[in-house]
Coordinates of C-alpha atoms in Angstrom, one line a residue:
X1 CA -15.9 -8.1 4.0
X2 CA -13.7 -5.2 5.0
X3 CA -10.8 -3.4 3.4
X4 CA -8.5 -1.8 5.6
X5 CA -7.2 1.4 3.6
X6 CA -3.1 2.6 5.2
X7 CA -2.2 5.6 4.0
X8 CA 1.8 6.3 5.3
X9 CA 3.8 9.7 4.7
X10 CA 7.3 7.7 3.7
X11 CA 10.6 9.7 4.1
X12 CA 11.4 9.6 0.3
X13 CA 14.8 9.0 0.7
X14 CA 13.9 5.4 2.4
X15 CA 11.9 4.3 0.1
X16 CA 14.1 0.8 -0.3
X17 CA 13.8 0.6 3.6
X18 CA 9.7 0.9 3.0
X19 CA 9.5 -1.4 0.6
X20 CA 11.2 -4.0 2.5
X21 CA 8.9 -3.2 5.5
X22 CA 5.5 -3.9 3.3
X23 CA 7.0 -7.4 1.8
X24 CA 7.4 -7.9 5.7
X25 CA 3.7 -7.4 6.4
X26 CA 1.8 -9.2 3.2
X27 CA 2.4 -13.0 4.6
X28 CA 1.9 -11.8 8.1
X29 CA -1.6 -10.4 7.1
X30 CA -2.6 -13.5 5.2
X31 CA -1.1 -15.7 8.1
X32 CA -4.0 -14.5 9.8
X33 CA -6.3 -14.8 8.0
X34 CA -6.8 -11.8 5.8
X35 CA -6.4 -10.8 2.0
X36 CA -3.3 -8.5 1.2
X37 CA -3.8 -6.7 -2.1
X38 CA -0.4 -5.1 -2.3
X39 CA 1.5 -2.1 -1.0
X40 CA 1.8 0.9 -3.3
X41 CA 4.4 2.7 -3.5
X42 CA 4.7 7.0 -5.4
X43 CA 5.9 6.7 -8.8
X44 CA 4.5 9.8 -10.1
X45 CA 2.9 12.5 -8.2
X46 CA 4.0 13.0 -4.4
X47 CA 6.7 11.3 -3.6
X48 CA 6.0 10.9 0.4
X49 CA 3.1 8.9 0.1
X50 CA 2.8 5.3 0.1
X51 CA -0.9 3.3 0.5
X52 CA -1.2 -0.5 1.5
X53 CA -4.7 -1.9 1.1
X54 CA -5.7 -5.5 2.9
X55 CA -9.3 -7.4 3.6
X56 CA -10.8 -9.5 6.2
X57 CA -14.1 -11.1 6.1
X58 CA -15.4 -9.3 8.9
X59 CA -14.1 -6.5 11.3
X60 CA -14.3 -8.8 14.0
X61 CA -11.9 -11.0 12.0
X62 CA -9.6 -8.0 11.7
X63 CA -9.5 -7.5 15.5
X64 CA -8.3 -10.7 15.9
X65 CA -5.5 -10.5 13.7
X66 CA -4.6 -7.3 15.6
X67 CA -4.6 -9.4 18.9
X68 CA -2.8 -12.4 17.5
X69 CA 0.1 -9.9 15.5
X70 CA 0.1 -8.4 18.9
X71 CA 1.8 -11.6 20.1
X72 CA 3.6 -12.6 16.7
X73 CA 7.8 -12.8 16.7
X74 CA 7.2 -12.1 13.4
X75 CA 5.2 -9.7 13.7
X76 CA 6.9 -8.2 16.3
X77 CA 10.4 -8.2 14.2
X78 CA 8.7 -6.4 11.5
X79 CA 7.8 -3.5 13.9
X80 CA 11.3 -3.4 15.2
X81 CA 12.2 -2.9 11.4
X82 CA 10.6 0.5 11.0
X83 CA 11.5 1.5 15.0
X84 CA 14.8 0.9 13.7
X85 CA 14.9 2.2 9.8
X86 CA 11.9 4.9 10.5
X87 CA 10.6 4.4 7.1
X88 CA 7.2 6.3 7.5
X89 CA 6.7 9.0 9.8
X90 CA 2.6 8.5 10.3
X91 CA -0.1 6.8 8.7
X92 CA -3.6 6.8 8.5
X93 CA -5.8 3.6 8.8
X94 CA -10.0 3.7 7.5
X95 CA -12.0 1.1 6.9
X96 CA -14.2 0.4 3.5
X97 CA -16.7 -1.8 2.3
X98 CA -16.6 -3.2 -1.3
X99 CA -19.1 -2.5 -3.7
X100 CA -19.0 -5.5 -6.5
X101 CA -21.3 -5.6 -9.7

């Protein structure tokens, strides 16, 4: 399994507009086969950054959610969402491996 780690720099003062944009994105990720554990949004602390965390069971299975979203209307209308609200100004994506006990 891998955990795809986003970590976004938000324009505080669209905070609603990023919000909205992560509800977008959980059923797409799990459409395709993947795990969404939640976007996460500041509270305390900075109040420009935002993380979203999601699984697949392989990295190979996360490329081919990549491909398939690539195609996706849905998909595709989410990413007009933020081209059109400009929610986040970049992110940062890594990939982790779970460590269970």
């Amino acid at each position: 399994m891998i955990t795809c780690y986003l970590r976004y720099v938000v324009d505080p003062l669209k905070l609603k507009e990023f919000e909205a944009y992560g509800k977008m994105w959980i059923p797409l990720v799990e459409k395709f086969g993947g795990k969404h554990h939640g976007y996460f949004m500041p509270h305390e602390g900075a109040n420009n950054i935002a993380l979203a965390l999601f699984s697949f069971p392989s990295l190979t299975a996360y490329e081919a959610y990549r491909t398939k979203a690539a195609s996706d209307p849905e998909c595709q209308a989410a990413m007009r969402y933020y081209e059109e609200t400009k929610c986040f100004t970049s992110y940062e994506r890594s990939f982790m491996r779970p460590v269970f006990g």
